[in-house]
PDB file of C-alpha atoms in Angstrom:
ATOM      1  CA  ILE O   1      49.165 -17.550 -47.084  1.00 51.00           C
ATOM      2  CA  SER O   2      50.219 -17.415 -50.742  1.00 51.00           C
ATOM      3  CA  ALA O   3      53.596 -16.057 -49.528  1.00 61.00           C
ATOM      4  CA  ILE O   4      54.517 -19.409 -47.935  1.00 71.00           C
ATOM      5  CA  PRO O   5      57.310 -20.960 -50.040  1.00 75.00           C
ATOM      6  CA  PRO O   6      56.753 -24.479 -51.402  1.00 75.00           C
ATOM      7  CA  ASP O   7      59.747 -25.810 -49.463  1.00 80.00           C
ATOM      8  CA  ALA O   8      58.432 -24.573 -46.095  1.00 83.00           C
ATOM      9  CA  LEU O   9      57.293 -28.062 -45.002  1.00 88.00           C
ATOM     10  CA  THR O  10      59.929 -30.482 -43.730  1.00 88.00           C
ATOM     11  CA  LEU O  11      59.628 -34.067 -42.512  1.00 90.00           C
ATOM     12  CA  HIS O  12      61.966 -34.574 -39.542  1.00 86.00           C
ATOM     13  CA  PHE O  13      60.824 -37.889 -38.104  1.00 87.00           C
ATOM     14  CA  MET O  14      58.458 -40.731 -39.003  1.00 92.00           C
ATOM     15  CA  ALA O  15      58.211 -44.168 -37.370  1.00 92.00           C
ATOM     16  CA  PRO O  16      55.385 -46.672 -37.967  1.00 95.00           C
ATOM     17  CA  GLY O  17      54.669 -49.599 -35.688  1.00 96.00           C
ATOM     18  CA  ALA O  18      52.150 -52.304 -34.824  1.00 97.00           C
ATOM     19  CA  SER O  19      51.473 -54.901 -32.157  1.00 96.00           C
ATOM     20  CA  GLN O  20      48.776 -57.475 -31.500  1.00 95.00           C
ATOM     21  CA  GLN O  21      50.068 -58.435 -28.044  1.00 94.00           C
ATOM     22  CA  PHE O  22      48.906 -55.688 -25.658  1.00 95.00           C
ATOM     23  CA  PRO O  23      47.520 -57.376 -22.524  1.00 95.00           C
ATOM     24  CA  ASP O  24      44.202 -56.277 -21.075  1.00 95.00           C
ATOM     25  CA  GLY O  25      44.482 -53.320 -18.713  1.00 95.00           C
ATOM     26  CA  LEU O  26      47.984 -52.265 -19.793  1.00 96.00           C
ATOM     27  CA  VAL O  27      48.472 -48.552 -19.035  1.00 97.00           C
ATOM     28  CA  HIS O  28      50.934 -46.289 -20.823  1.00 93.00           C
ATOM     29  CA  GLN O  29      51.530 -42.765 -19.544  1.00 95.00           C
ATOM     30  CA  LYS O  30      53.955 -40.772 -21.631  1.00 92.00           C
ATOM     31  CA  ILE O  31      54.849 -37.570 -23.413  1.00 90.00           C
ATOM     32  CA  VAL O  32      56.530 -37.640 -26.826  1.00 88.00           C
ATOM     33  CA  PRO O  33      58.006 -34.930 -29.088  1.00 88.00           C
ATOM     34  CA  CYS O  34      55.875 -35.872 -32.084  1.00 91.00           C
ATOM     35  CA  THR O  35      52.301 -36.327 -33.239  1.00 95.00           C
ATOM     36  CA  ILE O  36      50.785 -39.793 -32.740  1.00 97.00           C
ATOM     37  CA  PHE O  37      48.133 -41.512 -34.843  1.00 98.00           C
ATOM     38  CA  SER O  38      47.167 -44.902 -33.393  1.00 98.00           C
ATOM     39  CA  GLN O  39      44.406 -47.091 -34.842  1.00 98.00           C
ATOM     40  CA  VAL O  40      42.740 -49.961 -32.988  1.00 98.00           C
ATOM     41  CA  LEU O  41      42.779 -53.273 -34.878  1.00 97.00           C
ATOM     42  CA  PHE O  42      40.871 -55.206 -32.209  1.00 97.00           C
ATOM     43  CA  GLY O  43      39.963 -54.490 -28.618  1.00 97.00           C
ATOM     44  CA  SER O  44      39.809 -50.797 -27.661  1.00 97.00           C
ATOM     45  CA  TYR O  45      41.705 -47.844 -26.201  1.00 97.00           C
ATOM     46  CA  GLU O  46      40.798 -45.402 -23.482  1.00 98.00           C
ATOM     47  CA  ILE O  47      42.884 -42.297 -24.100  1.00 98.00           C
ATOM     48  CA  THR O  48      43.186 -39.196 -21.911  1.00 98.00           C
ATOM     49  CA  CYS O  49      45.063 -36.179 -23.243  1.00 96.00           C
ATOM     50  CA  GLY O  50      44.702 -32.427 -22.789  1.00 90.00           C
ATOM     51  CA  GLY O  51      41.963 -32.808 -20.197  1.00 93.00           C
ATOM     52  CA  CYS O  52      39.760 -34.931 -22.505  1.00 95.00           C
ATOM     53  CA  THR O  53      39.054 -38.660 -22.455  1.00 97.00           C
ATOM     54  CA  ALA O  54      37.811 -40.763 -25.374  1.00 98.00           C
ATOM     55  CA  ALA O  55      36.988 -44.423 -25.974  1.00 98.00           C
ATOM     56  CA  ILE O  56      38.538 -45.664 -29.217  1.00 98.00           C
ATOM     57  CA  GLN O  57      36.912 -48.731 -30.751  1.00 97.00           C
ATOM     58  CA  ALA O  58      38.121 -51.124 -33.454  1.00 97.00           C
ATOM     59  CA  GLY O  59      38.771 -49.252 -36.712  1.00 97.00           C
ATOM     60  CA  GLU O  60      38.906 -45.885 -34.959  1.00 98.00           C
ATOM     61  CA  ALA O  61      42.073 -44.023 -33.975  1.00 98.00           C
ATOM     62  CA  PHE O  62      43.323 -41.403 -31.579  1.00 98.00           C
ATOM     63  CA  LEU O  63      45.358 -38.326 -32.504  1.00 97.00           C
ATOM     64  CA  THR O  64      47.628 -36.643 -29.966  1.00 96.00           C
ATOM     65  CA  PRO O  65      49.830 -33.586 -30.549  1.00 92.00           C
ATOM     66  CA  ALA O  66      53.492 -33.355 -29.628  1.00 90.00           C
ATOM     67  CA  ASN O  67      54.600 -32.680 -26.061  1.00 88.00           C
ATOM     68  CA  ARG O  68      51.296 -33.511 -24.359  1.00 90.00           C
ATOM     69  CA  ILE O  69      50.999 -35.873 -21.412  1.00 94.00           C
ATOM     70  CA  MET O  70      48.744 -38.774 -22.304  1.00 97.00           C
ATOM     71  CA  THR O  71      47.419 -41.845 -20.525  1.00 97.00           C
ATOM     72  CA  ILE O  72      46.515 -44.831 -22.688  1.00 97.00           C
ATOM     73  CA  VAL O  73      44.589 -47.820 -21.313  1.00 98.00           C
ATOM     74  CA  HIS O  74      44.457 -50.960 -23.469  1.00 97.00           C
ATOM     75  CA  HIS O  75      41.288 -53.078 -23.366  1.00 97.00           C
ATOM     76  CA  ALA O  76      41.593 -56.560 -24.810  1.00 96.00           C
ATOM     77  CA  ASP O  77      39.261 -58.465 -27.097  1.00 94.00           C
ATOM     78  CA  SER O  78      38.217 -61.664 -25.290  1.00 90.00           C
ATOM     79  CA  GLU O  79      37.861 -63.434 -28.624  1.00 91.00           C
ATOM     80  CA  ARG O  80      41.475 -62.653 -29.562  1.00 91.00           C
ATOM     81  CA  GLY O  81      43.214 -64.410 -26.719  1.00 89.00           C
ATOM     82  CA  GLY O  82      42.747 -61.582 -24.247  1.00 92.00           C
ATOM     83  CA  TYR O  83      44.944 -59.170 -26.185  1.00 96.00           C
ATOM     84  CA  MET O  84      44.490 -55.805 -27.850  1.00 97.00           C
ATOM     85  CA  GLY O  85      45.986 -54.921 -31.243  1.00 97.00           C
ATOM     86  CA  ALA O  86      46.865 -51.582 -32.844  1.00 98.00           C
ATOM     87  CA  ARG O  87      48.962 -49.946 -35.546  1.00 98.00           C
ATOM     88  CA  TRP O  88      50.419 -46.459 -35.285  1.00 98.00           C
ATOM     89  CA  ILE O  89      52.693 -43.840 -36.707  1.00 97.00           C
ATOM     90  CA  HIS O  90      54.754 -41.217 -34.854  1.00 95.00           C
ATOM     91  CA  PHE O  91      55.755 -38.253 -37.003  1.00 94.00           C
ATOM     92  CA  HIS O  92      57.054 -34.704 -36.814  1.00 91.00           C
ATOM     93  CA  VAL O  93      56.648 -32.240 -39.686  1.00 92.00           C
ATOM     94  CA  THR O  94      57.495 -28.570 -39.385  1.00 89.00           C
ATOM     95  CA  LEU O  95      56.623 -25.365 -41.151  1.00 86.00           C
ATOM     96  CA  PHE O  96      59.694 -23.128 -41.584  1.00 83.00           C
ATOM     97  CA  GLY O  97      61.817 -25.675 -39.750  1.00 82.00           C
ATOM     98  CA  THR O  98      60.487 -24.981 -36.255  1.00 83.00           C
ATOM     99  CA  VAL O  99      56.668 -24.644 -36.235  1.00 85.00           C
ATOM    100  CA  ASP O 100      55.047 -28.033 -35.606  1.00 89.00           C
ATOM    101  CA  PHE O 101      52.634 -28.481 -38.515  1.00 91.00           C
ATOM    102  CA  THR O 102      49.961 -30.285 -36.521  1.00 92.00           C
ATOM    103  CA  SER O 103      49.948 -27.494 -33.911  1.00 89.00           C
ATOM    104  CA  LEU O 104      48.233 -25.382 -36.573  1.00 90.00           C
ATOM    105  CA  LEU O 105      45.315 -27.824 -36.741  1.00 93.00           C
ATOM    106  CA  ASP O 106      42.401 -28.344 -34.368  1.00 93.00           C
ATOM    107  CA  MET O 107      42.904 -32.095 -34.189  1.00 94.00           C
ATOM    108  CA  PRO O 108      40.175 -34.293 -32.707  1.00 96.00           C
ATOM    109  CA  LEU O 109      41.255 -36.743 -30.027  1.00 97.00           C
ATOM    110  CA  ARG O 110      39.109 -39.467 -31.613  1.00 97.00           C
ATOM    111  CA  LEU O 111      39.099 -40.129 -35.351  1.00 97.00           C
ATOM    112  CA  GLU O 112      36.187 -42.168 -36.655  1.00 97.00           C
ATOM    113  CA  ALA O 113      36.866 -45.317 -38.661  1.00 97.00           C
ATOM    114  CA  GLY O 114      36.066 -43.794 -42.057  1.00 96.00           C
ATOM    115  CA  LYS O 115      38.664 -41.062 -41.559  1.00 96.00           C
ATOM    116  CA  ALA O 116      41.182 -43.258 -39.774  1.00 97.00           C
ATOM    117  CA  GLY O 117      41.176 -45.929 -42.479  1.00 97.00           C
ATOM    118  CA  PRO O 118      43.260 -44.112 -45.136  1.00 97.00           C
ATOM    119  CA  ILE O 119      45.949 -43.164 -42.612  1.00 97.00           C
ATOM    120  CA  GLY O 120      45.936 -46.695 -41.235  1.00 98.00           C
ATOM    121  CA  GLN O 121      46.574 -47.957 -44.768  1.00 97.00           C
ATOM    122  CA  VAL O 122      49.624 -45.692 -45.036  1.00 97.00           C
ATOM    123  CA  VAL O 123      50.927 -47.236 -41.815  1.00 97.00           C
ATOM    124  CA  GLU O 124      50.312 -50.703 -43.223  1.00 97.00           C
ATOM    125  CA  ASP O 125      52.165 -49.829 -46.445  1.00 95.00           C
ATOM    126  CA  LEU O 126      55.150 -48.471 -44.489  1.00 94.00           C
ATOM    127  CA  LEU O 127      55.284 -51.579 -42.299  1.00 94.00           C
ATOM    128  CA  ALA O 128      55.207 -53.822 -45.383  1.00 92.00           C
ATOM    129  CA  VAL O 129      58.507 -52.441 -46.700  1.00 86.00           C
ATOM    130  CA  ASN O 130      61.355 -54.924 -46.483  1.00 75.00           C
ATOM    131  CA  PRO O 131      64.152 -53.385 -44.376  1.00 67.00           C
ATOM    132  CA  GLY O 132      66.583 -54.248 -47.155  1.00 67.00           C
ATOM    133  CA  GLU O 133      64.599 -52.084 -49.569  1.00 66.00           C
ATOM    134  CA  ALA O 134      64.629 -49.075 -47.245  1.00 62.00           C
ATOM    135  CA  ASP O 135      68.029 -47.836 -48.353  1.00 63.00           C
ATOM    136  CA  ASP O 136      69.195 -44.374 -49.295  1.00 65.00           C
ATOM    137  CA  SER O 137      67.932 -44.589 -52.862  1.00 77.00           C
ATOM    138  CA  LEU O 138      66.024 -41.690 -54.356  1.00 82.00           C
ATOM    139  CA  HIS O 139      63.022 -43.946 -54.905  1.00 83.00           C
ATOM    140  CA  TRP O 140      62.789 -44.798 -51.197  1.00 85.00           C
ATOM    141  CA  LEU O 141      63.317 -41.181 -50.173  1.00 85.00           C
ATOM    142  CA  VAL O 142      60.591 -39.903 -52.502  1.00 88.00           C
ATOM    143  CA  TRP O 143      58.161 -42.681 -51.557  1.00 91.00           C
ATOM    144  CA  ARG O 144      58.676 -42.110 -47.825  1.00 89.00           C
ATOM    145  CA  GLN O 145      58.087 -38.372 -48.223  1.00 91.00           C
ATOM    146  CA  GLU O 146      54.978 -39.139 -50.261  1.00 94.00           C
ATOM    147  CA  GLN O 147      53.560 -41.307 -47.470  1.00 95.00           C
ATOM    148  CA  ALA O 148      54.247 -38.626 -44.853  1.00 94.00           C
ATOM    149  CA  PHE O 149      52.487 -35.931 -46.835  1.00 93.00           C
ATOM    150  CA  THR O 150      49.603 -38.303 -47.581  1.00 96.00           C
ATOM    151  CA  VAL O 151      49.109 -38.554 -43.814  1.00 96.00           C
ATOM    152  CA  LEU O 152      49.147 -34.750 -43.544  1.00 94.00           C
ATOM    153  CA  ARG O 153      46.641 -34.423 -46.389  1.00 95.00           C
ATOM    154  CA  HIS O 154      44.195 -36.743 -44.629  1.00 96.00           C
ATOM    155  CA  LEU O 155      44.742 -34.899 -41.341  1.00 95.00           C
ATOM    156  CA  CYS O 156      43.945 -31.565 -43.006  1.00 93.00           C
ATOM    157  CA  ALA O 157      40.700 -33.070 -44.317  1.00 93.00           C
ATOM    158  CA  SER O 158      39.712 -34.160 -40.793  1.00 93.00           C
ATOM    159  CA  ALA O 159      41.096 -31.306 -38.676  1.00 93.00           C
ATOM    160  CA  PRO O 160      40.302 -27.656 -39.479  1.00 91.00           C
ATOM    161  CA  MET O 161      42.921 -24.974 -39.047  1.00 89.00           C
ATOM    162  CA  ARG O 162      42.943 -23.256 -35.669  1.00 87.00           C
ATOM    163  CA  PRO O 163      41.724 -19.629 -35.908  1.00 83.00           C
ATOM    164  CA  GLU O 164      44.981 -18.356 -34.398  1.00 80.00           C
ATOM    165  CA  SER O 165      47.007 -20.304 -36.976  1.00 83.00           C
ATOM    166  CA  LEU O 166      45.909 -17.918 -39.703  1.00 78.00           C
ATOM    167  CA  ASN O 167      47.823 -15.179 -37.864  1.00 75.00           C
ATOM    168  CA  ILE O 168      51.019 -17.215 -38.010  1.00 75.00           C
ATOM    169  CA  LEU O 169      50.611 -17.931 -41.714  1.00 78.00           C
ATOM    170  CA  GLN O 170      49.714 -14.362 -42.620  1.00 74.00           C
ATOM    171  CA  HIS O 171      52.839 -13.050 -40.893  1.00 74.00           C
ATOM    172  CA  SER O 172      55.102 -15.927 -41.838  1.00 73.00           C
ATOM    173  CA  GLU O 173      57.051 -13.865 -44.372  1.00 73.00           C
ATOM    174  CA  ARG O 174      58.164 -11.542 -41.560  1.00 79.00           C
ATOM    175  CA  LEU O 175      59.266 -14.449 -39.349  1.00 84.00           C
ATOM    176  CA  THR O 176      60.698 -16.905 -41.883  1.00 83.00           C
ATOM    177  CA  SER O 177      64.284 -15.666 -41.446  1.00 86.00           C
ATOM    178  CA  VAL O 178      63.851 -15.875 -37.661  1.00 89.00           C
ATOM    179  CA  PHE O 179      62.660 -19.491 -37.818  1.00 87.00           C
ATOM    180  CA  SER O 180      65.485 -20.400 -40.210  1.00 86.00           C
ATOM    181  CA  HIS O 181      68.099 -18.864 -37.914  1.00 90.00           C
ATOM    182  CA  ILE O 182      66.752 -20.727 -34.886  1.00 90.00           C
ATOM    183  CA  ARG O 183      66.856 -24.029 -36.772  1.00 85.00           C
ATOM    184  CA  ALA O 184      70.367 -23.426 -38.136  1.00 87.00           C
ATOM    185  CA  HIS O 185      71.854 -22.303 -34.807  1.00 90.00           C
ATOM    186  CA  MET O 186      69.941 -24.453 -32.359  1.00 87.00           C
ATOM    187  CA  ALA O 187      73.091 -25.661 -30.609  1.00 88.00           C
ATOM    188  CA  GLU O 188      74.655 -22.207 -30.442  1.00 91.00           C
ATOM    189  CA  PRO O 189      73.914 -19.064 -28.430  1.00 92.00           C
ATOM    190  CA  ILE O 190      70.927 -17.171 -29.859  1.00 92.00           C
ATOM    191  CA  ASP O 191      70.445 -13.494 -29.108  1.00 91.00           C
ATOM    192  CA  VAL O 192      66.966 -11.970 -29.216  1.00 92.00           C
ATOM    193  CA  ALA O 193      68.422  -8.703 -30.502  1.00 93.00           C
ATOM    194  CA  HIS O 194      69.763 -10.528 -33.563  1.00 93.00           C
ATOM    195  CA  LEU O 195      66.377 -12.186 -34.113  1.00 92.00           C
ATOM    196  CA  ALA O 196      64.805  -8.725 -34.015  1.00 92.00           C
ATOM    197  CA  ASP O 197      67.289  -7.523 -36.631  1.00 93.00           C
ATOM    198  CA  LEU O 198      66.375 -10.458 -38.876  1.00 90.00           C
ATOM    199  CA  ALA O 199      62.712  -9.444 -38.613  1.00 89.00           C
ATOM    200  CA  HIS O 200      63.639  -5.782 -39.261  1.00 90.00           C
ATOM    201  CA  MET O 201      62.104  -4.651 -35.964  1.00 91.00           C
ATOM    202  CA  SER O 202      63.261  -3.040 -32.783  1.00 93.00           C
ATOM    203  CA  ARG O 203      63.870  -5.465 -29.935  1.00 92.00           C
ATOM    204  CA  SER O 204      60.761  -4.321 -28.015  1.00 92.00           C
ATOM    205  CA  ARG O 205      58.541  -4.416 -31.104  1.00 92.00           C
ATOM    206  CA  PHE O 206      59.842  -7.850 -32.105  1.00 91.00           C
ATOM    207  CA  HIS O 207      59.253  -9.244 -28.619  1.00 91.00           C
ATOM    208  CA  ALA O 208      55.627  -8.048 -28.660  1.00 91.00           C
ATOM    209  CA  PHE O 209      55.058  -9.137 -32.282  1.00 87.00           C
ATOM    210  CA  PHE O 210      56.485 -12.621 -31.713  1.00 87.00           C
ATOM    211  CA  LYS O 211      54.562 -13.164 -28.489  1.00 86.00           C
ATOM    212  CA  GLU O 212      51.316 -12.031 -30.127  1.00 83.00           C
ATOM    213  CA  HIS O 213      51.586 -14.449 -33.022  1.00 79.00           C
ATOM    214  CA  MET O 214      53.481 -17.391 -31.485  1.00 81.00           C
ATOM    215  CA  LYS O 215      51.814 -17.172 -28.029  1.00 79.00           C
ATOM    216  CA  CYS O 216      55.119 -17.152 -26.133  1.00 86.00           C
ATOM    217  CA  PRO O 217      58.221 -14.919 -25.858  1.00 92.00           C
ATOM    218  CA  PRO O 218      61.014 -15.494 -28.420  1.00 91.00           C
ATOM    219  CA  MET O 219      63.528 -17.086 -26.057  1.00 93.00           C
ATOM    220  CA  GLU O 220      60.879 -19.335 -24.516  1.00 92.00           C
ATOM    221  CA  TYR O 221      60.101 -20.500 -28.055  1.00 88.00           C
ATOM    222  CA  VAL O 222      63.801 -21.209 -28.646  1.00 90.00           C
ATOM    223  CA  LYS O 223      63.904 -23.240 -25.431  1.00 91.00           C
ATOM    224  CA  GLN O 224      60.861 -25.272 -26.499  1.00 86.00           C
ATOM    225  CA  ILE O 225      62.413 -26.029 -29.900  1.00 87.00           C
ATOM    226  CA  ARG O 226      65.701 -27.125 -28.303  1.00 89.00           C
ATOM    227  CA  LEU O 227      63.968 -29.397 -25.797  1.00 87.00           C
ATOM    228  CA  ASN O 228      61.843 -30.932 -28.536  1.00 82.00           C
ATOM    229  CA  GLU O 229      64.909 -31.599 -30.657  1.00 82.00           C
ATOM    230  CA  ALA O 230      66.696 -33.192 -27.699  1.00 86.00           C
ATOM    231  CA  CYS O 231      63.714 -35.492 -27.088  1.00 81.00           C
ATOM    232  CA  LYS O 232      63.672 -36.570 -30.747  1.00 76.00           C
ATOM    233  CA  LEU O 233      67.381 -37.383 -30.590  1.00 81.00           C
ATOM    234  CA  LEU O 234      66.889 -39.442 -27.430  1.00 82.00           C
ATOM    235  CA  ILE O 235      64.188 -41.612 -29.009  1.00 74.00           C
ATOM    236  CA  SER O 236      65.759 -41.951 -32.468  1.00 72.00           C
ATOM    237  CA  SER O 237      69.510 -42.219 -31.928  1.00 77.00           C
TER     238      SER O 237
END
């Protein structure tokens, strides 16, 4: 793991939001190309994702990984005009430009209030920024990156690393050039033989090595990365 370069983590997308006007019984079913943290302010959620269902009460939050179908039911607070309120952040951070950072973590679907609170405060701080202040200044850029990595730090404290993730990290030096090439040439033809050359392996050995550590064949991985990038572009531009 010590071989991972300090610039291996990249923030690609981050969007906070909040609403106190969700009507009782509102159902959202969706799939998004980023990780979602959503904290209940009042009322409650019922969230189903990855075959699991959890009830999320006020102060608690749910965590969902990228590219998973989820069903969210909003339950109102009768004392708040029959509405439910929440604040959230959608974000996508990669390792080596293509590996979704949160995919390396065993994230719980439900995050208790004590652990959700610090991330919720980051969301609140991001929402408090005046749009006129969010320019291209270095101060804004650094502060925004700081908030994103604060979220990741709290996630790491609440979600242990998946056992299989250690394999990816231990062999990352061998695959770094492969990941970089995929990111740099995403909109161009990519040849698995060239990826094998970058990893200094034969094509057959590379195919087996990649599938063992990334849990899918190389070109299937490229397809997933391209689809994820297309989804991000659709929702952000």
